[in-house]
CSV table of C-alpha atoms and ligand atoms in Angstrom, one decimal:
chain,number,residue,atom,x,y,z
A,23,UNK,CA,-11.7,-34.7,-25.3
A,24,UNK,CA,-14.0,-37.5,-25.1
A,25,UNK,CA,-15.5,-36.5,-22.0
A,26,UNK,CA,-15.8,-32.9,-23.4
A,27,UNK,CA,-17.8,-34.4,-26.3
A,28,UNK,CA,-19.7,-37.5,-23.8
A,29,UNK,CA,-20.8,-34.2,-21.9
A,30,UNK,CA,-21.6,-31.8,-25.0
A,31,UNK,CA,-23.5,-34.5,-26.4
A,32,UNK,CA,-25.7,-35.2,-23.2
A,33,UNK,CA,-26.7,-31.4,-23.1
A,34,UNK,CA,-27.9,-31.8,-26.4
A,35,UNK,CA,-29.5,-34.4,-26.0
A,36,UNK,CA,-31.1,-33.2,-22.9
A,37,UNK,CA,-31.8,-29.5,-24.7
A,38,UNK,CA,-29.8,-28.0,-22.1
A,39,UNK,CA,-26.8,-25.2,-22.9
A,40,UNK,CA,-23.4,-25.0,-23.3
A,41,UNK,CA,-21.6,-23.0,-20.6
A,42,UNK,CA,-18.5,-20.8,-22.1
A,43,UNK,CA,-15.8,-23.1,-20.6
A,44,UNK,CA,-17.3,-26.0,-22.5
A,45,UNK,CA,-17.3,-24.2,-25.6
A,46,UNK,CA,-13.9,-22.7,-25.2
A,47,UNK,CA,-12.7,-26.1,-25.4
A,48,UNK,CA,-14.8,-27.2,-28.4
A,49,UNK,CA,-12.5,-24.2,-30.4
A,50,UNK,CA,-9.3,-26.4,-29.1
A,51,UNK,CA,-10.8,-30.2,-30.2
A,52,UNK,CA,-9.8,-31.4,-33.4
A,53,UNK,CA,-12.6,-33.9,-33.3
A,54,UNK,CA,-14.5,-32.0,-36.3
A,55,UNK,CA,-16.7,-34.5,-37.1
A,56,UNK,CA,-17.7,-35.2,-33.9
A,57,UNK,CA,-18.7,-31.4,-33.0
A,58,UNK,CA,-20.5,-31.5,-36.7
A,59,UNK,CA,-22.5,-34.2,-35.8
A,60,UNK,CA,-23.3,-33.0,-32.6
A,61,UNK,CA,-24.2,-29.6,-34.3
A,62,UNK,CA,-26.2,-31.4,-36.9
A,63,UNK,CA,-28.4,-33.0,-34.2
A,64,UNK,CA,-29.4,-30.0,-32.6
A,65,UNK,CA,-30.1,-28.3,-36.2
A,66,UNK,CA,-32.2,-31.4,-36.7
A,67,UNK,CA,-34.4,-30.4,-33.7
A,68,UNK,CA,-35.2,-27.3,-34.6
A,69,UNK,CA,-35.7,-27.3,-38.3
A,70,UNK,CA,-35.5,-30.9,-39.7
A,71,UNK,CA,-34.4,-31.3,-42.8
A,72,UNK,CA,-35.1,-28.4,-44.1
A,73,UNK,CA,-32.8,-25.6,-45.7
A,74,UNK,CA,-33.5,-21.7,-46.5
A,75,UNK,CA,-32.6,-19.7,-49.0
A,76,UNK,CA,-34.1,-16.6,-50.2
A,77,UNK,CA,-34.3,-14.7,-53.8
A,78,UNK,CA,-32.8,-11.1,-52.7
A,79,UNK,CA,-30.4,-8.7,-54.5
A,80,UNK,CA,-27.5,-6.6,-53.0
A,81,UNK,CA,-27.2,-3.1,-53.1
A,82,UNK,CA,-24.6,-1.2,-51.6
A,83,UNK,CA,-25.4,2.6,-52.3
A,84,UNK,CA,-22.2,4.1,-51.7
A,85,UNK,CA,-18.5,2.9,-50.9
A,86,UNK,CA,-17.5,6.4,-48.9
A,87,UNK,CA,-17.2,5.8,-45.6
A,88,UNK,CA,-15.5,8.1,-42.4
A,89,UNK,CA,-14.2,5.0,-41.1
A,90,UNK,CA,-11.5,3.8,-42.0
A,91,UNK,CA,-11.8,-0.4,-40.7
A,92,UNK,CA,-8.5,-2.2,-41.5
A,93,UNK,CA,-10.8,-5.4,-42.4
A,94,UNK,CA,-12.3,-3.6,-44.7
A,95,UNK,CA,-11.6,-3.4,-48.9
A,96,UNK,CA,-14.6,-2.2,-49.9
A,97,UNK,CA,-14.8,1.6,-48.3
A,98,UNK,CA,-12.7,5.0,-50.2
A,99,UNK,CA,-12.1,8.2,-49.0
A,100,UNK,CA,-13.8,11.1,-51.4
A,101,UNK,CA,-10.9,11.3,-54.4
A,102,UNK,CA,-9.8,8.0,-54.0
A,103,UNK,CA,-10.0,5.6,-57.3
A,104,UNK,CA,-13.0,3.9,-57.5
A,105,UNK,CA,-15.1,5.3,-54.9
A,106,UNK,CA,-18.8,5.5,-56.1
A,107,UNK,CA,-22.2,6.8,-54.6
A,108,UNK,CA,-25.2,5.3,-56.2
A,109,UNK,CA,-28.1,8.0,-57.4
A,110,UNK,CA,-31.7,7.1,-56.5
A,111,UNK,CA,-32.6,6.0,-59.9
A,112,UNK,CA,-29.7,3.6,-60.0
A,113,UNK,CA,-30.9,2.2,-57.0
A,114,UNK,CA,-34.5,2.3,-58.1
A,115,UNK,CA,-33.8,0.9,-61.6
A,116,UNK,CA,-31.9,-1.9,-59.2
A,117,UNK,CA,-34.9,-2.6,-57.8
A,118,UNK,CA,-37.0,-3.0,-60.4
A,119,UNK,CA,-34.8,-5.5,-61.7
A,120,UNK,CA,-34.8,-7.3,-58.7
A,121,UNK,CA,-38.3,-7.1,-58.7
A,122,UNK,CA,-38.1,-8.7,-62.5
A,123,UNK,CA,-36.4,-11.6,-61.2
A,124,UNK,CA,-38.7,-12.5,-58.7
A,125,UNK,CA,-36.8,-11.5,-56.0
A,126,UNK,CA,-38.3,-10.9,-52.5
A,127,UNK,CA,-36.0,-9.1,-50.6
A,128,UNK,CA,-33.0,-5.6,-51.0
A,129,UNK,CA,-30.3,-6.3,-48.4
A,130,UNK,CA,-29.1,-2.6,-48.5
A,131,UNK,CA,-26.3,-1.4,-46.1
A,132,UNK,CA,-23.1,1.5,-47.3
A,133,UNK,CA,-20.0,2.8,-46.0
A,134,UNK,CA,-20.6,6.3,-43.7
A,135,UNK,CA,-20.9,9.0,-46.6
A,136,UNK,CA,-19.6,12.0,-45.1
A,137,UNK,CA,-22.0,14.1,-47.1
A,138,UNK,CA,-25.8,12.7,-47.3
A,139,UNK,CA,-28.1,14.1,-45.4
A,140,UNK,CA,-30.4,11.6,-42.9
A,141,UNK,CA,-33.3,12.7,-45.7
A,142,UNK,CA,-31.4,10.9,-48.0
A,143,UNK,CA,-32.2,7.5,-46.5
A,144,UNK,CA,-36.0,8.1,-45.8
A,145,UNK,CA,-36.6,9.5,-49.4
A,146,UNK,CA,-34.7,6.0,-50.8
A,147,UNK,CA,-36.8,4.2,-48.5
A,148,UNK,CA,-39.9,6.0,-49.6
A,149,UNK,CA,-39.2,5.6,-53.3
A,150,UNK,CA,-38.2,2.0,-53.1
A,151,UNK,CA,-41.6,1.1,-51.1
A,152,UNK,CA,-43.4,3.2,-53.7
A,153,UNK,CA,-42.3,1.5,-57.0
A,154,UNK,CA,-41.5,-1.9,-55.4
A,155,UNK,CA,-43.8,-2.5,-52.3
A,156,UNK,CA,-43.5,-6.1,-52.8
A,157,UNK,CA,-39.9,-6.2,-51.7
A,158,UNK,CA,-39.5,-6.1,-48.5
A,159,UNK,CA,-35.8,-3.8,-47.6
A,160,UNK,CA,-33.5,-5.4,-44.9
A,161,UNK,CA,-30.8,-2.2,-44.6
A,162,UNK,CA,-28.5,-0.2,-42.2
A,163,UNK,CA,-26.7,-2.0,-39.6
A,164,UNK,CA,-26.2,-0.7,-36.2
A,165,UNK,CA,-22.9,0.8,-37.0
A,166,UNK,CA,-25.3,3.3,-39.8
A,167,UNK,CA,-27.9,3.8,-37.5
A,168,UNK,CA,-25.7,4.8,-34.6
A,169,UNK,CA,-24.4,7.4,-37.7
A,170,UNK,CA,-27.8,8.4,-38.4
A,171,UNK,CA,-28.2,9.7,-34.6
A,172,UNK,CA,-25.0,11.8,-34.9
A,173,UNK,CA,-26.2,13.2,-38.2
A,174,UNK,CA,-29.5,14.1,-36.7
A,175,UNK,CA,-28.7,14.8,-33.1
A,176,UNK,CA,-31.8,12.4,-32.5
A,177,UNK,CA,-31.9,9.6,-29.9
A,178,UNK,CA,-31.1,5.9,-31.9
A,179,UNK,CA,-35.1,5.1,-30.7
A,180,UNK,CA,-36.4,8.3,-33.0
A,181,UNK,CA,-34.2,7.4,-36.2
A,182,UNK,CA,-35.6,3.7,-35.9
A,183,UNK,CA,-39.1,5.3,-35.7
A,184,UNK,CA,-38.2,7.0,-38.7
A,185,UNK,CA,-37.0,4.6,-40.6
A,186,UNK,CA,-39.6,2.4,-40.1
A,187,UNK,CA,-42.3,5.1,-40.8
A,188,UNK,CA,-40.5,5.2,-44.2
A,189,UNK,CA,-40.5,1.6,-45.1
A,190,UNK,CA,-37.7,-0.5,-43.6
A,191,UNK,CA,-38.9,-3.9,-42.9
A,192,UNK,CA,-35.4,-4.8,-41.1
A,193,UNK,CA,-32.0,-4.6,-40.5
A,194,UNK,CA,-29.2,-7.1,-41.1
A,195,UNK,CA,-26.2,-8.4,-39.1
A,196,UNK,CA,-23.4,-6.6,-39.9
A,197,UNK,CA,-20.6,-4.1,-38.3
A,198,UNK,CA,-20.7,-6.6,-35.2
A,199,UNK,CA,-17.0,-8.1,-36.2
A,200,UNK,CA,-15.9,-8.9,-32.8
A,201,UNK,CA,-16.9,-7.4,-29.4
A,202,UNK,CA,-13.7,-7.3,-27.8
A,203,UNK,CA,-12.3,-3.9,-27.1
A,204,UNK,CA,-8.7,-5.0,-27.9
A,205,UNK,CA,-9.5,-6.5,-31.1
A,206,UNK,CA,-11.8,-3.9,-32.3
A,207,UNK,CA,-9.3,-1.0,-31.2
A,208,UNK,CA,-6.7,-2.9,-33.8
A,209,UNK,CA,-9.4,-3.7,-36.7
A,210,UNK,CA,-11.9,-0.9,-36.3
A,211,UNK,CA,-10.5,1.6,-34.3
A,212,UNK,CA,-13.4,4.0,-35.3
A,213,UNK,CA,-16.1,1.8,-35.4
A,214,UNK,CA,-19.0,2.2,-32.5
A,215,UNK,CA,-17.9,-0.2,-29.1
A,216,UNK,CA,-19.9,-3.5,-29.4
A,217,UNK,CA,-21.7,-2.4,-26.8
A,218,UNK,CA,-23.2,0.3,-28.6
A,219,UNK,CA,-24.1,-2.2,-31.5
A,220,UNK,CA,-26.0,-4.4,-28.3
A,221,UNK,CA,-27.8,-1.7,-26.9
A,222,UNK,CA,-28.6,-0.2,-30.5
A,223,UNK,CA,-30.0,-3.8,-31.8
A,224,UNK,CA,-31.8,-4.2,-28.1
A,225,UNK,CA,-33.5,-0.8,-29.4
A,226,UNK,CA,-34.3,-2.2,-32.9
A,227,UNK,CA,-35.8,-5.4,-31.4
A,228,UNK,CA,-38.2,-3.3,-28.7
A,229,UNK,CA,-39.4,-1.3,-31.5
A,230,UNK,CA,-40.6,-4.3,-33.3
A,231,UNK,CA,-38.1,-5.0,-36.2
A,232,UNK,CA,-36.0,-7.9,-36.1
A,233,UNK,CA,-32.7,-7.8,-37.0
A,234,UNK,CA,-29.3,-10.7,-37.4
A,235,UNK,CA,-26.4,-10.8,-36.1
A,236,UNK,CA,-23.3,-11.7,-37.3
A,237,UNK,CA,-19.6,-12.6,-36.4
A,238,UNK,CA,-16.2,-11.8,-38.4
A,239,UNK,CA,-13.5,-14.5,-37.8
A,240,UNK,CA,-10.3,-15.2,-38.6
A,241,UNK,CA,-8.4,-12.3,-38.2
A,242,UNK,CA,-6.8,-11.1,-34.9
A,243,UNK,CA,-9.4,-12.3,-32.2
A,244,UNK,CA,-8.7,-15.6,-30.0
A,245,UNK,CA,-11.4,-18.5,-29.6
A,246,UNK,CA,-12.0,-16.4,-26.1
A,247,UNK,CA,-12.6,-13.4,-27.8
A,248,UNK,CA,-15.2,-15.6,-30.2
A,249,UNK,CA,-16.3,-17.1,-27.6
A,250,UNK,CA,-17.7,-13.9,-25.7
A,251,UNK,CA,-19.0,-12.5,-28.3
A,252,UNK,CA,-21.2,-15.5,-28.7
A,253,UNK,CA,-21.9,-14.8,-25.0
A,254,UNK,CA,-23.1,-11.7,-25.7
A,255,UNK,CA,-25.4,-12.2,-28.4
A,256,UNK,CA,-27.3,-15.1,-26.4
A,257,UNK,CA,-27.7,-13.0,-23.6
A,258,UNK,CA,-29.5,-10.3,-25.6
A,259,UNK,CA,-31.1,-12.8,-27.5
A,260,UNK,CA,-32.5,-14.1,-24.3
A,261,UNK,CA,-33.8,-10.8,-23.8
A,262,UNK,CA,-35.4,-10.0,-27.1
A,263,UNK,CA,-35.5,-12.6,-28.9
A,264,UNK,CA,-35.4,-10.0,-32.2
A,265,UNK,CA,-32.3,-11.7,-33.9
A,266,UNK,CA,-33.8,-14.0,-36.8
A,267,UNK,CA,-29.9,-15.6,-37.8
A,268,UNK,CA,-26.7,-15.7,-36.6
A,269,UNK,CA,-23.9,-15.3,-39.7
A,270,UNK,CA,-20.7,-16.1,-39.0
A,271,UNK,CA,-18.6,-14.0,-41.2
A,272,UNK,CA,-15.1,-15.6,-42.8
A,273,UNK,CA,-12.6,-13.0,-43.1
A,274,UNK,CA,-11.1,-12.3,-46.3
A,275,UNK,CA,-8.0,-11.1,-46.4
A,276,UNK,CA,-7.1,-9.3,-49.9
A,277,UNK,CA,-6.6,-5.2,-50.1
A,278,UNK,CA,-6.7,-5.3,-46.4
A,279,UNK,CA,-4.9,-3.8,-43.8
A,280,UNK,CA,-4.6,-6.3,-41.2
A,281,UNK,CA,-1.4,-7.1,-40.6
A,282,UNK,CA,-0.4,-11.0,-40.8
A,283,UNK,CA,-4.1,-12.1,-41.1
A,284,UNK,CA,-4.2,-15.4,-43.9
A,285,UNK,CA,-8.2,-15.8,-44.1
A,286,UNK,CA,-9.6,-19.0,-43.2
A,287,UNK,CA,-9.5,-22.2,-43.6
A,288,UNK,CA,-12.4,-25.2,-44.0
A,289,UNK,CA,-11.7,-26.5,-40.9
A,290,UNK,CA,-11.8,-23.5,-38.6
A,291,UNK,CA,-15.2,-22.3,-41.1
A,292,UNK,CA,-16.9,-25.8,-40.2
A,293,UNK,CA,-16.1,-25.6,-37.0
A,294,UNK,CA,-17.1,-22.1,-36.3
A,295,UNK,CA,-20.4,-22.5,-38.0
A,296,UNK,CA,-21.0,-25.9,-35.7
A,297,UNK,CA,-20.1,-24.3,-32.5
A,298,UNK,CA,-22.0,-21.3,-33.1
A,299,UNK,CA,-25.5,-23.4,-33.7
A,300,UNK,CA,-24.4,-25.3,-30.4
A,301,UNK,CA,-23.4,-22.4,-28.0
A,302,UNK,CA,-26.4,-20.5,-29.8
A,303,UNK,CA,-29.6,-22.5,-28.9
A,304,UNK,CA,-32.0,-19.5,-28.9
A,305,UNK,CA,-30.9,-18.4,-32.3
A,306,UNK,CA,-32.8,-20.7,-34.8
A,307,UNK,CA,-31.2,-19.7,-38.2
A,308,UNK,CA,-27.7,-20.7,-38.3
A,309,UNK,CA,-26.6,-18.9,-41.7
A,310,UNK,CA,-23.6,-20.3,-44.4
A,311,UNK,CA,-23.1,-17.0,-46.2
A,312,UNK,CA,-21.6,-18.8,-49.4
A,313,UNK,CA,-20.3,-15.3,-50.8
A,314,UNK,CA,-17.4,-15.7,-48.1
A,315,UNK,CA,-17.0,-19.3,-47.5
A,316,UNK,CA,-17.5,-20.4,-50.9
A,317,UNK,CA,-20.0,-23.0,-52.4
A,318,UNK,CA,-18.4,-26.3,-51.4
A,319,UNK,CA,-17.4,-25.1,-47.7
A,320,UNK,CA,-20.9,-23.4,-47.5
A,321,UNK,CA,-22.5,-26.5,-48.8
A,322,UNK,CA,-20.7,-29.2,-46.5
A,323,UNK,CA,-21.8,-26.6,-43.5
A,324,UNK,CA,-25.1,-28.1,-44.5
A,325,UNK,CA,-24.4,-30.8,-42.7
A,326,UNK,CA,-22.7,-29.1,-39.8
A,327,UNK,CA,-25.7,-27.8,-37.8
A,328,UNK,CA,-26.4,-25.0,-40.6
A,329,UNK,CA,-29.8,-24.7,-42.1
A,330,UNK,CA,-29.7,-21.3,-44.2
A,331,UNK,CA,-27.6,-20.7,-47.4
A,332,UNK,CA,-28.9,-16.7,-47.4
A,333,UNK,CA,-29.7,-15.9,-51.0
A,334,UNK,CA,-28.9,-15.1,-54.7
A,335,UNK,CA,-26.9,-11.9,-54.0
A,336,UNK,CA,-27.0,-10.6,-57.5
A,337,UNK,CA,-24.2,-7.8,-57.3
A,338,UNK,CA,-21.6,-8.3,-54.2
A,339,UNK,CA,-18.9,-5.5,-53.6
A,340,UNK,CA,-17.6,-6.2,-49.7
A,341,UNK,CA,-16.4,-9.7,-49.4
A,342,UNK,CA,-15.0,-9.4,-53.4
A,343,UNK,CA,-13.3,-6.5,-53.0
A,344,UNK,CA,-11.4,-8.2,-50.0
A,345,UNK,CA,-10.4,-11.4,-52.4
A,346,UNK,CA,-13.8,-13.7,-52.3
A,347,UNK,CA,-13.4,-15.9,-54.7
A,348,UNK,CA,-16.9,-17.3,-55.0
A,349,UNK,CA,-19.2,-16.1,-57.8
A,350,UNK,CA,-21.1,-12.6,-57.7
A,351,UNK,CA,-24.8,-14.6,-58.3
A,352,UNK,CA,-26.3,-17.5,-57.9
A,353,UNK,CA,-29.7,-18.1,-59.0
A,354,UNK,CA,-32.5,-20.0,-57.2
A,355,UNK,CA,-32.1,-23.5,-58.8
A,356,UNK,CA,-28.1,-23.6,-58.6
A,357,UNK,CA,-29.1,-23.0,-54.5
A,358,UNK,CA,-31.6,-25.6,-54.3
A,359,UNK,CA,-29.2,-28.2,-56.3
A,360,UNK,CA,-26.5,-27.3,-53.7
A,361,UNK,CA,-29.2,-27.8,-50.6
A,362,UNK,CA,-30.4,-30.7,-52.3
A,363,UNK,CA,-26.9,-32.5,-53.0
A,364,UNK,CA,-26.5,-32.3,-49.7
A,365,UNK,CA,-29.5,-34.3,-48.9
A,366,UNK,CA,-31.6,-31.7,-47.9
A,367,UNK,CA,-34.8,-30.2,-48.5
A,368,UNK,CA,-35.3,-26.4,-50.0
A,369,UNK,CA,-36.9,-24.0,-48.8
A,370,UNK,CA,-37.4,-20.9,-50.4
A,371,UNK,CA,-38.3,-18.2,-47.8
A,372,UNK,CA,-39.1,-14.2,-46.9
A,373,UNK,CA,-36.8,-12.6,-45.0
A,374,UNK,CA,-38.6,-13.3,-42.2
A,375,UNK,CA,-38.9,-16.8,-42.8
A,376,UNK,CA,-42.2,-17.5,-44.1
A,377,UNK,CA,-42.3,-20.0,-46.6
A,378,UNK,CA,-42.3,-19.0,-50.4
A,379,UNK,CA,-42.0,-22.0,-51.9
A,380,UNK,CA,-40.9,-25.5,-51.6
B,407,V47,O1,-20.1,-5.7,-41.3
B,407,V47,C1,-16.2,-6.4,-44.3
B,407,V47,C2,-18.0,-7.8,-43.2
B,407,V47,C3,-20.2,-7.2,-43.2
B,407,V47,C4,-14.8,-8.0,-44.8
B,407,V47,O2,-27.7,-10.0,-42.1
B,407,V47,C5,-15.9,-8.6,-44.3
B,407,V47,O3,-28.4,-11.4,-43.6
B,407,V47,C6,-15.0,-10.7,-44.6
B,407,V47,O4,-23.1,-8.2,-42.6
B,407,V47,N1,-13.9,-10.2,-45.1
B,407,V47,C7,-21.3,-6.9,-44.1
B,407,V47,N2,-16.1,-9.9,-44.2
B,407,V47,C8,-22.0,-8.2,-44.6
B,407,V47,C9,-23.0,-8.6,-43.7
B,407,V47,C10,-24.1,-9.6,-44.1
B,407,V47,C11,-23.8,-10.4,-45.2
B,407,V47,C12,-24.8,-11.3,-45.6
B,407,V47,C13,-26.0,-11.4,-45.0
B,407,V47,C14,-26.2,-10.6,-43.9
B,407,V47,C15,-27.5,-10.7,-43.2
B,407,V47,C16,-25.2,-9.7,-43.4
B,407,V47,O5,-19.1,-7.8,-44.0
B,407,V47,C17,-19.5,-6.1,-42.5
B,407,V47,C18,-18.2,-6.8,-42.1
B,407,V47,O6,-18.4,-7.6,-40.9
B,407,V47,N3,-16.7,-7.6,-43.9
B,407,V47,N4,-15.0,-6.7,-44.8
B,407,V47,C19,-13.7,-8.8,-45.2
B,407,V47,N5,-12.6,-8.4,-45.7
B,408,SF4,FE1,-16.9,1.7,-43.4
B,408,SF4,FE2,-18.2,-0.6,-42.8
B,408,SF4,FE3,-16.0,-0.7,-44.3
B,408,SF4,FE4,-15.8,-0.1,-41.7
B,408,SF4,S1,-16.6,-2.1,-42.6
B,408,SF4,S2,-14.8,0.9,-43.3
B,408,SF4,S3,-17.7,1.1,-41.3
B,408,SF4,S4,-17.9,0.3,-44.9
């Protein structure tokens, strides 16, 4: 082990990658300390001190989906208890009180309603960008999009024209979970192939939108099975360049269907988070996503080669649904006291990382 982290520790120094081998190991080493420090020092050289957050609300528009993901608590089938579709005005009146508390962002993705029409999206989008153009909307992941094109019988390149004619500004990480085929025929059997989520993000990047990428963990997949899908988003991202963060995603087990899976622990979050930002070296933004790690483990990742806490949230159905036990909101000075506990400096940003405030 020693020579493992001798030899991680040269590379980083030295600025020069992590081969998969290397970092296949780094998911066996119990030296956590060790690969946090090593992840903090290549944090340090791309962004200092410094720690983003952003002021941004949630909104989920609808809880129907046609998949069925066994990961997932949050999605209903039309009759089931609880299911919910959100009219425009909700979502408008959403937005303007996301607007009222200074927010700069709407992080908008839904299940796959088996009902709304592709005009259903663009008019939202529309509306939004007409009563709230000062909020810039980060919506659909590839997984919606790739819906969109079966809705419309249009190529995925038309519907992201579209789109962005109507006012997205860009898309998030999500429905990513984990490339492998094996995996992903056991927690999302109907879900698109990860290679459709590559080639649909590779077609969100050429047409100028960037977009994140994310990882869920802790379920079924091996640290091989992480570690390719790692692989895969730094070759893209070699090739693009369009990802903004990389959010590795802690599973939460409650109301699921996944049969033996017990969630995470601190350990394997810390380490995740610090081998992504050191296998990752052309991703900047390494992102704690404190809805599903919860504060303290998403504070201490602070330290551990992360240097983005994402944002206030407001409203959170998916990782709550599944059993999250950290709170629904936090606002913008309970963020900066957790960056700042940690010895570091807030940031406040846009979602595309321009500063706000600091
Ligand atoms: O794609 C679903 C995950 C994702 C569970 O891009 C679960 O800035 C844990 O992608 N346990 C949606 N995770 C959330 C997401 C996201 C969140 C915050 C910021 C950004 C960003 C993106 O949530 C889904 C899925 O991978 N998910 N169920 C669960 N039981
Ligand atoms: Fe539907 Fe997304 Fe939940 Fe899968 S993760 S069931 S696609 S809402």
């Amino acid at each position: 082990m020693d020579n493992l982290l001798n030899t991680v520790r040269a590379k980083v120094e030295q600025g020069e990658r992590l081969d998969d081998a290397e970092t296949l190991e780094l998911f066996g080493c119990d030296d956590l300390l060790a690969i946090g420090e090593l992840a903090a020092l290549a944090n340090a050289r791309l962004n200092g001190d410094t720690v983003y957050f952003n002021v941004n609300r949630h909104v989920n528009y609808t809880n129907l989906c046609v998949n069925r993901c066994t990961f997932c608590a949050f999605s209903r089938e039309a009759g089931d208890e609880g299911e919910y579709t959100l009219a425009l005005n909700d979502i408008l009146a959403k937005a303007a009180e996301a607007v009222a508390s200074g927010a700069t962002e709407l992080h908008m993705v839904g299940g796959l309603h088996p009902d709304l029409p592709f005009d259903f999206y663009l008019e939202m989008l529309a509306a939004l960008k007409a009563d709230a153009p000062q909020l810039h909307i980060k919506a659909f992941t590839a997984v919606e999009l790739d819906y969109f094109t079966q809705l419309t019988g249009q190529p995925v390149e038309v519907v992201i024209d579209e789109l962005k004619g109507a006012g997205l500004g860009s898309l998030p990480g999500g429905g990513a979970e984990i490339f492998a085929p094996a995996v992903r025929a056991k927690i999302c059997p109907e879900k698109i192939s990860g290679a459709r989520w590559l080639e649909i993000s590779e077609a969100v990047h050429r047409a100028g939108l960037k977009s994140n990428a994310t990882m869920l963990f802790g379920h079924l997949e091996s640290h091989a099975d992480r570690v390719d899908h790692l692989r895969q988003l730094r070759q893209l991202q070699d090739r693009t360049g369009g990802f903004q963060a990389f959010i590795p995603l802690a599973f939460q087990p409650d109301n699921t269907r996944v049969p033996g899976a017990k969630g995470v622990g601190g350990v394997d979050a810390l380490k995740t988070l610090a081998i992504s930002r050191l296998y990752l070296d052309n991703f900047r933004h390494i992102k704690a996503y404190w809805v599903m790690l919860g504060l303290k483990i998403a504070q201490v990742a602070l330290c551990f080669g992360v240097n983005d806490l994402d944002g206030t949230v407001v409203e959170e159905k998916i990782g709550h649904d599944a059993g999250a036990d950290s709170p629904q909101q936090l606002n913008k000075e309970q963020l900066m006291t957790l960056i700042r506990k940690a010895g570091k400096v807030p940031v406040e940003r846009d979602t595309l990382y321009r500063e706000v405030g600091r």
